Structure formats: C-alpha cells, structure tokens
mmCIF file of N, CA and C in Angstrom:
data_model
loop_
_atom_site.group_PDB
_atom_site.id
_atom_site.type_symbol
_atom_site.label_atom_id
_atom_site.label_comp_id
_atom_site.label_asym_id
_atom_site.label_seq_id
_atom_site.Cartn_x
_atom_site.Cartn_y
_atom_site.Cartn_z
ATOM 1 N N MET A 272 -68.320 38.279 18.545
ATOM 2 C CA MET A 272 -67.844 36.624 18.893
ATOM 3 C C MET A 272 -68.063 35.768 17.933
ATOM 4 N N ILE A 273 -69.516 35.412 17.959
ATOM 5 C CA ILE A 273 -70.429 34.843 17.303
ATOM 6 C C ILE A 273 -70.002 35.170 15.764
ATOM 7 N N PHE A 274 -69.721 36.082 14.910
ATOM 8 C CA PHE A 274 -69.434 36.445 13.936
ATOM 9 C C PHE A 274 -68.762 36.024 13.750
ATOM 10 N N ILE A 275 -67.500 35.967 14.474
ATOM 11 C CA ILE A 275 -65.597 35.828 14.159
ATOM 12 C C ILE A 275 -65.192 33.933 14.243
ATOM 13 N N ALA A 276 -66.395 33.357 15.201
ATOM 14 C CA ALA A 276 -66.087 31.851 15.025
ATOM 15 C C ALA A 276 -67.345 31.874 14.210
ATOM 16 N N ARG A 277 -68.378 32.234 13.558
ATOM 17 C CA ARG A 277 -68.731 31.481 12.352
ATOM 18 C C ARG A 277 -68.003 31.860 11.082
ATOM 19 N N ARG A 278 -67.722 32.954 10.856
ATOM 20 C CA ARG A 278 -66.683 33.285 9.578
ATOM 21 C C ARG A 278 -65.494 31.755 9.607
ATOM 22 N N SER A 279 -64.846 32.087 10.971
ATOM 23 C CA SER A 279 -63.771 30.957 11.673
ATOM 24 C C SER A 279 -63.991 29.944 10.922
ATOM 25 N N PHE A 280 -65.618 29.402 11.367
ATOM 26 C CA PHE A 280 -65.687 27.642 10.685
ATOM 27 C C PHE A 280 -65.865 27.324 8.954
ATOM 28 N N LEU A 281 -66.684 28.853 8.270
ATOM 29 C CA LEU A 281 -66.991 29.284 7.214
ATOM 30 C C LEU A 281 -65.273 28.825 6.431
ATOM 31 N N ILE A 282 -64.306 29.076 6.968
ATOM 32 C CA ILE A 282 -63.599 29.589 5.864
ATOM 33 C C ILE A 282 -62.943 28.210 5.940
ATOM 34 N N VAL A 283 -62.684 26.880 7.205
ATOM 35 C CA VAL A 283 -62.631 26.514 7.926
ATOM 36 C C VAL A 283 -63.973 25.286 7.086
ATOM 37 N N ALA A 284 -64.800 25.029 6.559
ATOM 38 C CA ALA A 284 -65.896 24.336 6.281
ATOM 39 C C ALA A 284 -64.869 24.516 4.655
ATOM 40 N N ILE A 285 -64.992 25.559 3.920
ATOM 41 C CA ILE A 285 -64.981 25.778 2.818
ATOM 42 C C ILE A 285 -63.300 25.461 1.948
ATOM 43 N N ALA A 286 -62.755 25.650 3.109
ATOM 44 C CA ALA A 286 -60.928 25.383 2.652
ATOM 45 C C ALA A 286 -60.804 23.479 2.620
ATOM 46 N N THR A 287 -61.941 23.029 3.421
ATOM 47 C CA THR A 287 -61.228 21.687 3.717
ATOM 48 C C THR A 287 -62.369 21.161 2.330
ATOM 49 N N ILE A 288 -63.826 21.644 2.186
ATOM 50 C CA ILE A 288 -64.544 21.021 0.799
ATOM 51 C C ILE A 288 -63.541 21.013 -0.244
ATOM 52 N N LEU A 289 -63.225 21.880 -0.419
ATOM 53 C CA LEU A 289 -62.150 22.517 -1.946
ATOM 54 C C LEU A 289 -60.635 21.347 -1.744
ATOM 55 N N SER A 290 -60.537 21.264 -0.970
ATOM 56 C CA SER A 290 -59.777 20.244 -0.484
ATOM 57 C C SER A 290 -59.652 18.551 -0.876
ATOM 58 N N PHE A 291 -61.149 18.257 -1.133
ATOM 59 C CA PHE A 291 -61.051 17.020 -1.850
ATOM 60 C C PHE A 291 -61.998 17.031 -2.619
ATOM 61 N N LEU A 292 -62.169 18.602 -3.958
ATOM 62 C CA LEU A 292 -63.239 18.545 -4.544
ATOM 63 C C LEU A 292 -62.850 19.355 -5.773
ATOM 64 N N TYR A 293 -62.453 18.890 -6.926
ATOM 65 C CA TYR A 293 -62.111 19.858 -7.970
ATOM 66 C C TYR A 293 -63.625 19.755 -8.459
ATOM 67 N N VAL A 294 -63.837 21.405 -8.645
ATOM 68 C CA VAL A 294 -65.221 21.585 -9.168
ATOM 69 C C VAL A 294 -64.915 22.963 -9.970
ATOM 70 N N PRO A 295 -65.673 22.499 -11.293
ATOM 71 C CA PRO A 295 -65.523 23.645 -12.220
ATOM 72 C C PRO A 295 -65.288 24.917 -12.341
ATOM 73 N N ALA A 296 -65.529 25.212 -12.611
ATOM 74 C CA ALA A 296 -65.525 27.300 -12.894
ATOM 75 C C ALA A 296 -67.335 27.515 -13.221
ATOM 76 N N ALA A 297 -68.003 28.058 -11.776
ATOM 77 C CA ALA A 297 -69.412 27.852 -11.653
ATOM 78 C C ALA A 297 -70.058 29.434 -12.738
ATOM 79 N N SER A 298 -69.284 30.216 -13.111
ATOM 80 C CA SER A 298 -69.318 30.870 -13.827
ATOM 81 C C SER A 298 -68.323 32.085 -14.901
ATOM 82 N N ALA A 299 -68.389 32.504 -15.181
ATOM 83 C CA ALA A 299 -67.101 33.657 -15.787
ATOM 84 C C ALA A 299 -66.123 34.021 -15.198
ATOM 85 N N HIS A 300 -67.329 34.092 -14.462
ATOM 86 C CA HIS A 300 -66.163 35.664 -13.373
ATOM 87 C C HIS A 300 -66.619 35.431 -12.250
ATOM 88 N N LEU A 301 -66.234 35.935 -11.128
ATOM 89 C CA LEU A 301 -66.378 35.933 -10.079
ATOM 90 C C LEU A 301 -67.271 37.434 -9.543
ATOM 91 N N GLN A 302 -68.380 37.169 -8.732
ATOM 92 C CA GLN A 302 -69.092 38.214 -8.823
ATOM 93 C C GLN A 302 -68.780 38.855 -7.340
ATOM 94 N N LYS A 303 -68.802 40.625 -7.050
ATOM 95 C CA LYS A 303 -68.649 41.435 -5.665
ATOM 96 C C LYS A 303 -70.060 40.101 -5.016
ATOM 97 N N ARG A 304 -69.743 40.747 -3.516
ATOM 98 C CA ARG A 304 -70.529 40.126 -2.728
ATOM 99 C C ARG A 304 -72.280 39.995 -2.926
ATOM 100 N N HIS A 305 -72.608 39.185 -2.395
ATOM 101 C CA HIS A 305 -74.252 38.345 -2.987
ATOM 102 C C HIS A 305 -74.687 38.154 -1.598
ATOM 103 N N ALA A 306 -76.254 38.180 -1.358
ATOM 104 C CA ALA A 306 -76.524 37.758 -0.230
ATOM 105 C C ALA A 306 -76.670 36.594 0.015
ATOM 106 N N SER A 307 -76.684 35.888 -1.196
ATOM 107 C CA SER A 307 -76.695 34.113 -1.267
ATOM 108 C C SER A 307 -75.154 33.594 -0.881
ATOM 109 N N ARG A 308 -74.234 34.627 -0.742
ATOM 110 C CA ARG A 308 -72.734 33.993 -0.419
ATOM 111 C C ARG A 308 -72.178 34.716 0.754
ATOM 112 N N ARG A 309 -73.145 34.804 1.666
ATOM 113 C CA ARG A 309 -72.818 35.226 2.790
ATOM 114 C C ARG A 309 -71.478 36.140 3.353
ATOM 115 N N ASP A 310 -70.359 36.009 2.948
ATOM 116 C CA ASP A 310 -69.442 36.552 3.610
ATOM 117 C C ASP A 310 -68.051 36.392 2.519
ATOM 118 N N THR A 311 -68.168 35.596 1.546
ATOM 119 C CA THR A 311 -66.699 35.419 1.314
ATOM 120 C C THR A 311 -66.600 35.946 0.445
ATOM 121 N N SER A 312 -66.190 37.244 0.603
ATOM 122 C CA SER A 312 -64.727 38.576 0.328
ATOM 123 C C SER A 312 -64.496 38.048 -1.176
ATOM 124 N N LEU A 313 -64.299 38.195 -2.362
ATOM 125 C CA LEU A 313 -63.557 38.182 -3.469
ATOM 126 C C LEU A 313 -61.658 38.189 -2.961
ATOM 127 N N SER A 314 -61.480 38.736 -2.200
ATOM 128 C CA SER A 314 -59.995 38.942 -1.764
ATOM 129 C C SER A 314 -60.122 36.609 -0.938
ATOM 130 N N ASP A 315 -61.459 36.906 0.182
ATOM 131 C CA ASP A 315 -61.329 35.458 0.562
ATOM 132 C C ASP A 315 -61.355 33.887 -0.481
ATOM 133 N N VAL A 316 -62.120 34.495 -1.486
ATOM 134 C CA VAL A 316 -62.104 33.402 -3.071
ATOM 135 C C VAL A 316 -60.658 33.688 -3.682
ATOM 136 N N TYR A 317 -59.742 34.620 -3.318
ATOM 137 C CA TYR A 317 -57.877 34.949 -4.628
ATOM 138 C C TYR A 317 -57.524 33.292 -3.583
ATOM 139 N N THR A 318 -57.858 33.646 -2.065
ATOM 140 C CA THR A 318 -56.565 33.656 -1.095
ATOM 141 C C THR A 318 -56.553 31.946 -0.434
ATOM 142 N N PHE A 319 -58.065 31.857 -0.802
ATOM 143 C CA PHE A 319 -58.869 29.818 -0.365
ATOM 144 C C PHE A 319 -57.841 29.071 -1.990
ATOM 145 N N LEU A 320 -58.297 29.859 -2.736
ATOM 146 C CA LEU A 320 -57.614 29.158 -4.557
ATOM 147 C C LEU A 320 -55.969 29.081 -4.407
ATOM 148 N N SER A 321 -55.309 30.341 -4.178
ATOM 149 C CA SER A 321 -54.085 30.139 -3.883
ATOM 150 C C SER A 321 -53.668 29.298 -3.451
ATOM 151 N N ALA A 322 -53.648 29.496 -1.616
ATOM 152 C CA ALA A 322 -53.746 28.387 -1.360
ATOM 153 C C ALA A 322 -53.516 27.351 -1.619
ATOM 154 N N HIS A 323 -54.857 27.068 -1.637
ATOM 155 C CA HIS A 323 -55.093 25.125 -1.879
ATOM 156 C C HIS A 323 -53.989 24.691 -3.853
ATOM 157 N N ASN A 324 -54.346 26.101 -4.417
ATOM 158 C CA ASN A 324 -53.535 25.503 -5.388
ATOM 159 C C ASN A 324 -52.123 25.658 -5.554
ATOM 160 N N ALA A 325 -50.931 26.308 -5.140
ATOM 161 C CA ALA A 325 -50.198 26.171 -4.340
ATOM 162 C C ALA A 325 -49.244 24.539 -4.009
ATOM 163 N N ILE A 326 -50.777 24.183 -3.206
ATOM 164 C CA ILE A 326 -50.546 22.308 -2.772
ATOM 165 C C ILE A 326 -50.921 21.815 -4.065
ATOM 166 N N ARG A 327 -51.367 22.101 -4.660
ATOM 167 C CA ARG A 327 -52.509 20.905 -5.118
ATOM 168 C C ARG A 327 -50.826 20.751 -6.663
ATOM 169 N N ILE A 328 -50.275 21.900 -6.688
ATOM 170 C CA ILE A 328 -49.698 21.962 -8.298
ATOM 171 C C ILE A 328 -48.128 21.083 -7.898
ATOM 172 N N GLN A 329 -48.396 20.825 -6.321
ATOM 173 C CA GLN A 329 -47.066 19.938 -5.714
ATOM 174 C C GLN A 329 -46.817 18.454 -5.786
ATOM 175 N N HIS A 330 -48.562 18.257 -6.302
ATOM 176 C CA HIS A 330 -48.895 16.934 -5.979
ATOM 177 C C HIS A 330 -49.085 16.141 -7.458
ATOM 178 N N GLY A 331 -48.764 17.480 -8.957
ATOM 179 C CA GLY A 331 -49.635 17.466 -9.751
ATOM 180 C C GLY A 331 -50.881 17.022 -10.132
ATOM 181 N N ALA A 332 -51.982 17.653 -9.056
ATOM 182 C CA ALA A 332 -53.063 17.853 -9.115
ATOM 183 C C ALA A 332 -54.257 19.128 -9.913
ATOM 184 N N ASP A 333 -55.038 18.873 -10.970
ATOM 185 C CA ASP A 333 -55.749 19.748 -10.760
ATOM 186 C C ASP A 333 -55.326 21.340 -10.420
ATOM 187 N N SER A 334 -55.921 22.136 -10.599
ATOM 188 C CA SER A 334 -56.072 23.292 -10.374
ATOM 189 C C SER A 334 -57.560 23.921 -9.520
ATOM 190 N N LEU A 335 -57.963 24.111 -8.692
ATOM 191 C CA LEU A 335 -59.505 24.663 -8.122
ATOM 192 C C LEU A 335 -59.672 25.548 -8.993
ATOM 193 N N THR A 336 -60.812 25.707 -8.985
ATOM 194 C CA THR A 336 -61.910 26.822 -9.150
ATOM 195 C C THR A 336 -62.854 26.941 -8.102
ATOM 196 N N TRP A 337 -63.306 28.279 -7.966
ATOM 197 C CA TRP A 337 -64.129 28.788 -7.422
ATOM 198 C C TRP A 337 -66.200 28.009 -8.087
ATOM 199 N N SER A 338 -66.424 27.765 -6.827
ATOM 200 C CA SER A 338 -67.829 26.907 -6.543
ATOM 201 C C SER A 338 -69.068 27.977 -5.876
ATOM 202 N N TYR A 339 -69.861 28.828 -6.052
ATOM 203 C CA TYR A 339 -70.701 29.182 -5.715
ATOM 204 C C TYR A 339 -71.232 28.661 -4.450
ATOM 205 N N THR A 340 -71.723 27.400 -5.631
ATOM 206 C CA THR A 340 -73.045 26.113 -4.768
ATOM 207 C C THR A 340 -72.082 25.824 -3.742
ATOM 208 N N LEU A 341 -71.105 25.062 -4.083
ATOM 209 C CA LEU A 341 -70.463 24.632 -2.922
ATOM 210 C C LEU A 341 -70.140 25.450 -1.814
ATOM 211 N N ALA A 342 -69.991 26.452 -1.312
ATOM 212 C CA ALA A 342 -69.905 27.738 -0.584
ATOM 213 C C ALA A 342 -71.395 28.124 -0.027
ATOM 214 N N ASP A 343 -72.004 27.904 -0.493
ATOM 215 C CA ASP A 343 -73.512 28.104 0.094
ATOM 216 C C ASP A 343 -73.508 26.525 0.634
ATOM 217 N N ALA A 344 -72.920 25.910 0.431
ATOM 218 C CA ALA A 344 -73.627 24.415 1.173
ATOM 219 C C ALA A 344 -72.262 24.319 2.532
ATOM 220 N N ALA A 345 -71.342 25.171 2.188
ATOM 221 C CA ALA A 345 -70.469 24.682 4.018
ATOM 222 C C ALA A 345 -71.478 26.337 4.801
ATOM 223 N N GLN A 346 -71.142 26.791 4.111
ATOM 224 C CA GLN A 346 -72.847 27.498 4.753
ATOM 225 C C GLN A 346 -73.738 27.383 5.231
ATOM 226 N N LEU A 347 -74.373 26.295 4.668
ATOM 227 C CA LEU A 347 -75.492 25.463 5.732
ATOM 228 C C LEU A 347 -75.157 25.062 6.928
ATOM 229 N N TRP A 348 -73.523 23.895 6.698
ATOM 230 C CA TRP A 348 -72.762 23.800 7.293
ATOM 231 C C TRP A 348 -72.624 24.184 8.589
ATOM 232 N N VAL A 349 -71.545 25.723 8.810
ATOM 233 C CA VAL A 349 -71.382 26.710 9.083
ATOM 234 C C VAL A 349 -72.854 27.567 10.794
ATOM 235 N N ASN A 350 -74.242 27.139 8.777
ATOM 236 C CA ASN A 350 -75.321 28.043 10.459
ATOM 237 C C ASN A 350 -75.597 26.980 11.159
ATOM 238 N N GLN A 351 -75.431 25.299 10.938
ATOM 239 C CA GLN A 351 -75.977 24.935 12.694
ATOM 240 C C GLN A 351 -75.262 25.040 13.044
ATOM 241 N N CYS A 352 -73.536 25.182 13.232
ATOM 242 C CA CYS A 352 -73.035 26.040 14.633
ATOM 243 C C CYS A 352 -72.720 24.221 15.494
ATOM 244 N N GLU A 353 -71.606 23.545 14.798
ATOM 245 C CA GLU A 353 -72.120 22.249 15.700
ATOM 246 C C GLU A 353 -70.211 21.737 15.100
ATOM 247 N N PHE A 354 -69.489 21.394 16.064
ATOM 248 C CA PHE A 354 -68.572 21.353 15.932
ATOM 249 C C PHE A 354 -67.757 19.917 16.305
ATOM 250 N N ARG A 355 -68.748 19.095 14.829
ATOM 251 C CA ARG A 355 -68.427 17.546 14.682
ATOM 252 C C ARG A 355 -67.919 17.182 13.554
ATOM 253 N N ALA A 356 -67.193 16.188 13.101
ATOM 254 C CA ALA A 356 -67.180 14.541 12.126
ATOM 255 C C ALA A 356 -68.245 14.390 11.240
ATOM 256 N N THR A 357 -68.395 14.751 10.289
ATOM 257 C CA THR A 357 -69.501 13.988 9.650
ATOM 258 C C THR A 357 -69.117 12.771 9.209
ATOM 259 N N ASN A 358 -68.140 11.929 9.147
ATOM 260 C CA ASN A 358 -67.456 10.727 8.251
ATOM 261 C C ASN A 358 -67.032 10.779 7.131
ATOM 262 N N GLY A 359 -66.105 13.077 6.729
ATOM 263 C CA GLY A 359 -65.959 12.903 5.807
ATOM 264 C C GLY A 359 -67.177 13.074 4.230
ATOM 265 N N GLN A 360 -68.277 13.271 4.838
ATOM 266 C CA GLN A 360 -68.969 13.846 4.005
ATOM 267 C C GLN A 360 -69.824 14.687 4.872
ATOM 268 N N LEU A 361 -69.809 15.612 4.013
ATOM 269 C CA LEU A 361 -71.180 17.153 4.169
ATOM 270 C C LEU A 361 -71.939 17.258 4.064
ATOM 271 N N LEU A 362 -73.182 17.232 5.522
ATOM 272 C CA LEU A 362 -74.975 17.336 5.361
ATOM 273 C C LEU A 362 -74.724 15.771 4.549
ATOM 274 N N ASP A 363 -75.858 15.546 3.465
ATOM 275 C CA ASP A 363 -76.596 15.183 2.626
ATOM 276 C C ASP A 363 -76.464 15.391 1.307
ATOM 277 N N THR A 364 -74.557 15.504 0.701
ATOM 278 C CA THR A 364 -74.064 16.234 -0.550
ATOM 279 C C THR A 364 -72.920 15.339 -0.531
ATOM 280 N N SER A 365 -72.107 15.266 -1.990
ATOM 281 C CA SER A 365 -71.261 14.819 -2.547
ATOM 282 C C SER A 365 -70.257 15.164 -1.777
ATOM 283 N N TYR A 366 -69.855 16.239 -0.908
ATOM 284 C CA TYR A 366 -68.794 17.295 -0.949
ATOM 285 C C TYR A 366 -67.757 16.317 0.094
ATOM 286 N N GLY A 367 -66.653 16.412 0.171
ATOM 287 C CA GLY A 367 -66.147 15.504 1.339
ATOM 288 C C GLY A 367 -65.872 16.862 2.096
ATOM 289 N N GLU A 368 -65.266 16.314 3.069
ATOM 290 C CA GLU A 368 -65.464 17.465 4.881
ATOM 291 C C GLU A 368 -64.420 16.660 5.732
ATOM 292 N N ILE A 369 -63.598 17.474 6.604
ATOM 293 C CA ILE A 369 -62.671 17.962 7.271
ATOM 294 C C ILE A 369 -62.425 18.364 7.970
ATOM 295 N N ILE A 370 -62.663 18.642 9.162
ATOM 296 C CA ILE A 370 -62.285 19.937 10.315
ATOM 297 C C ILE A 370 -61.258 20.126 10.438
ATOM 298 N N VAL A 371 -60.890 22.090 10.792
ATOM 299 C CA VAL A 371 -59.280 21.706 11.772
ATOM 300 C C VAL A 371 -60.068 23.030 12.815
ATOM 301 N N ALA A 372 -59.468 23.447 14.122
ATOM 302 C CA ALA A 372 -59.820 23.382 14.695
ATOM 303 C C ALA A 372 -58.896 24.437 15.468
ATOM 304 N N GLY A 373 -59.391 25.467 16.049
ATOM 305 C CA GLY A 373 -58.509 26.972 16.168
ATOM 306 C C GLY A 373 -58.586 28.103 17.059
ATOM 307 N N SER A 374 -57.980 27.739 18.198
ATOM 308 C CA SER A 374 -58.536 29.144 18.866
ATOM 309 C C SER A 374 -58.859 31.080 18.451
ATOM 310 N N GLY A 375 -59.006 32.027 18.355
ATOM 311 C CA GLY A 375 -59.273 32.901 18.003
ATOM 312 C C GLY A 375 -60.159 32.573 15.890
ATOM 313 N N GLU A 376 -59.644 33.604 15.520
ATOM 314 C CA GLU A 376 -59.661 33.673 14.006
ATOM 315 C C GLU A 376 -58.827 33.290 13.120
ATOM 316 N N VAL A 377 -59.140 31.424 12.470
ATOM 317 C CA VAL A 377 -58.255 30.505 11.653
ATOM 318 C C VAL A 377 -58.338 31.139 10.451
ATOM 319 N N SER A 378 -57.028 31.455 10.279
ATOM 320 C CA SER A 378 -56.747 32.188 8.970
ATOM 321 C C SER A 378 -57.034 31.186 7.564
ATOM 322 N N ILE A 379 -56.535 32.073 6.738
ATOM 323 C CA ILE A 379 -57.269 30.906 5.595
ATOM 324 C C ILE A 379 -55.706 29.526 4.775
ATOM 325 N N GLU A 380 -54.918 30.264 5.122
ATOM 326 C CA GLU A 380 -53.303 30.257 5.289
ATOM 327 C C GLU A 380 -53.304 29.096 6.047
ATOM 328 N N THR A 381 -53.596 29.439 7.327
ATOM 329 C CA THR A 381 -53.406 28.588 8.736
ATOM 330 C C THR A 381 -54.792 26.739 8.828
ATOM 331 N N ALA A 382 -55.527 27.661 8.161
ATOM 332 C CA ALA A 382 -56.197 26.058 7.795
ATOM 333 C C ALA A 382 -55.366 25.400 6.690
ATOM 334 N N VAL A 383 -55.089 25.633 5.166
ATOM 335 C CA VAL A 383 -55.086 24.807 4.387
ATOM 336 C C VAL A 383 -53.722 24.273 4.910
ATOM 337 N N ASN A 384 -52.630 25.222 5.916
ATOM 338 C CA ASN A 384 -51.303 24.177 6.114
ATOM 339 C C ASN A 384 -51.363 23.021 7.066
ATOM 340 N N ALA A 385 -53.034 23.238 8.496
ATOM 341 C CA ALA A 385 -53.871 22.345 9.584
ATOM 342 C C ALA A 385 -53.653 21.105 7.497
ATOM 343 N N PHE A 386 -53.985 20.847 6.603
ATOM 344 C CA PHE A 386 -54.930 20.114 5.907
ATOM 345 C C PHE A 386 -53.640 19.597 5.332
ATOM 346 N N VAL A 387 -52.060 20.394 5.609
ATOM 347 C CA VAL A 387 -51.442 19.736 4.586
ATOM 348 C C VAL A 387 -50.375 19.016 5.891
ATOM 349 N N ALA A 388 -50.586 19.318 7.184
ATOM 350 C CA ALA A 388 -49.589 18.789 8.211
ATOM 351 C C ALA A 388 -50.380 17.532 8.268
ATOM 352 N N ASP A 389 -51.902 16.914 7.866
ATOM 353 C CA ASP A 389 -52.241 16.112 8.551
ATOM 354 C C ASP A 389 -52.250 14.968 7.442
ATOM 355 N N GLU A 390 -51.394 15.587 6.506
ATOM 356 C CA GLU A 390 -51.383 14.433 5.281
ATOM 357 C C GLU A 390 -50.798 13.185 5.916
ATOM 358 N N GLY A 391 -50.256 12.786 6.009
ATOM 359 C CA GLY A 391 -49.824 11.828 6.889
ATOM 360 C C GLY A 391 -50.664 10.842 6.861
ATOM 361 N N THR A 392 -52.004 11.390 7.512
ATOM 362 C CA THR A 392 -52.890 9.925 8.304
ATOM 363 C C THR A 392 -53.928 10.125 7.542
ATOM 364 N N PHE A 393 -54.053 10.851 6.262
ATOM 365 C CA PHE A 393 -55.147 10.160 5.108
ATOM 366 C C PHE A 393 -55.424 8.825 5.076
ATOM 367 N N ARG A 394 -55.971 8.547 4.461
ATOM 368 C CA ARG A 394 -56.208 7.711 3.705
ATOM 369 C C ARG A 394 -57.287 7.585 2.445
ATOM 370 N N ARG A 395 -57.184 7.147 1.943
ATOM 371 C CA ARG A 395 -58.077 7.689 0.231
ATOM 372 C C ARG A 395 -59.221 6.753 0.177
ATOM 373 N N SER A 396 -59.343 5.183 0.588
ATOM 374 C CA SER A 396 -60.254 4.145 0.494
ATOM 375 C C SER A 396 -61.215 4.391 2.111
ATOM 376 N N SER A 397 -60.946 5.743 2.703
ATOM 377 C CA SER A 397 -62.294 6.044 3.326
ATOM 378 C C SER A 397 -62.749 7.620 3.402
ATOM 379 N N TYR A 398 -63.385 7.506 2.102
ATOM 380 C CA TYR A 398 -63.088 8.391 1.562
ATOM 381 C C TYR A 398 -64.360 8.218 0.639
ATOM 382 N N LEU A 399 -65.606 8.643 1.167
ATOM 383 C CA LEU A 399 -66.175 8.359 -0.631
ATOM 384 C C LEU A 399 -66.473 10.048 -1.634
ATOM 385 N N TRP A 400 -66.373 9.202 -2.507
ATOM 386 C CA TRP A 400 -66.076 9.764 -3.772
ATOM 387 C C TRP A 400 -66.937 9.774 -4.901
#
C-alpha cells in the first residue's frame, strides 16, 4: 500500500513539474531503469510526455522532453511522504509544483487531466519562473 501511494505521489510530482517547465533533453537516448531513477519505467516516461504534449500542442507550447534530473528532484519530494502544498515551488529548486490528489492509484492520464480541468484557476503571475 505504501509503494502504491509513493508511486502515485511520484506520478503526481513528476507530472506536475513537467506541466510548468520546458526541460531540454537530458541525453540522446532514454536509459532502462537505473537505481537513481527509482520506478519510472520507459513506458511511464512515454505516457507522461505523450499526455502533456497532447495538451501543450493545443496551446502552442513546445513539446517537453524527459529530464532524469527533474525526476530525481520529484522523487526526493515524494520520499518526504508529506501531502502539502509548497507555494508552487518544489523544495529549494527552480521547479514548479502543483498537487493532484485521488484515492487509490492515480494514473498519469488522470493526473494530467486534473491539471487541465483546473486551468481556470491558474494565475501566471502567482508562480515563480
């Protein structure tokens, strides 16, 4: 149960960060699972990027690429296992953050759709860039 909760928080944390930040490619190719990369499979990476980029293209925004550095920062946040807002900033980084909550395991698509559904409350001026 804790594993599922942590995986759900990781999905939410990574999806959240990706929704606010364009990240250049960290490498020319995606690596298979790596100890410092936690449980983010190549399939999840593809799903994160596909879900976000499908929305971003509708708004004329650049496509996102995966950043393992950013994924590691999100994992550090998840490891704290605290469900709390951080005023839009992940830890002491320049990465943005917003939280989506749900019961059970939250799919990547569900998290992205929740961000999109909340679009009307977004205020660009209230976030650090």
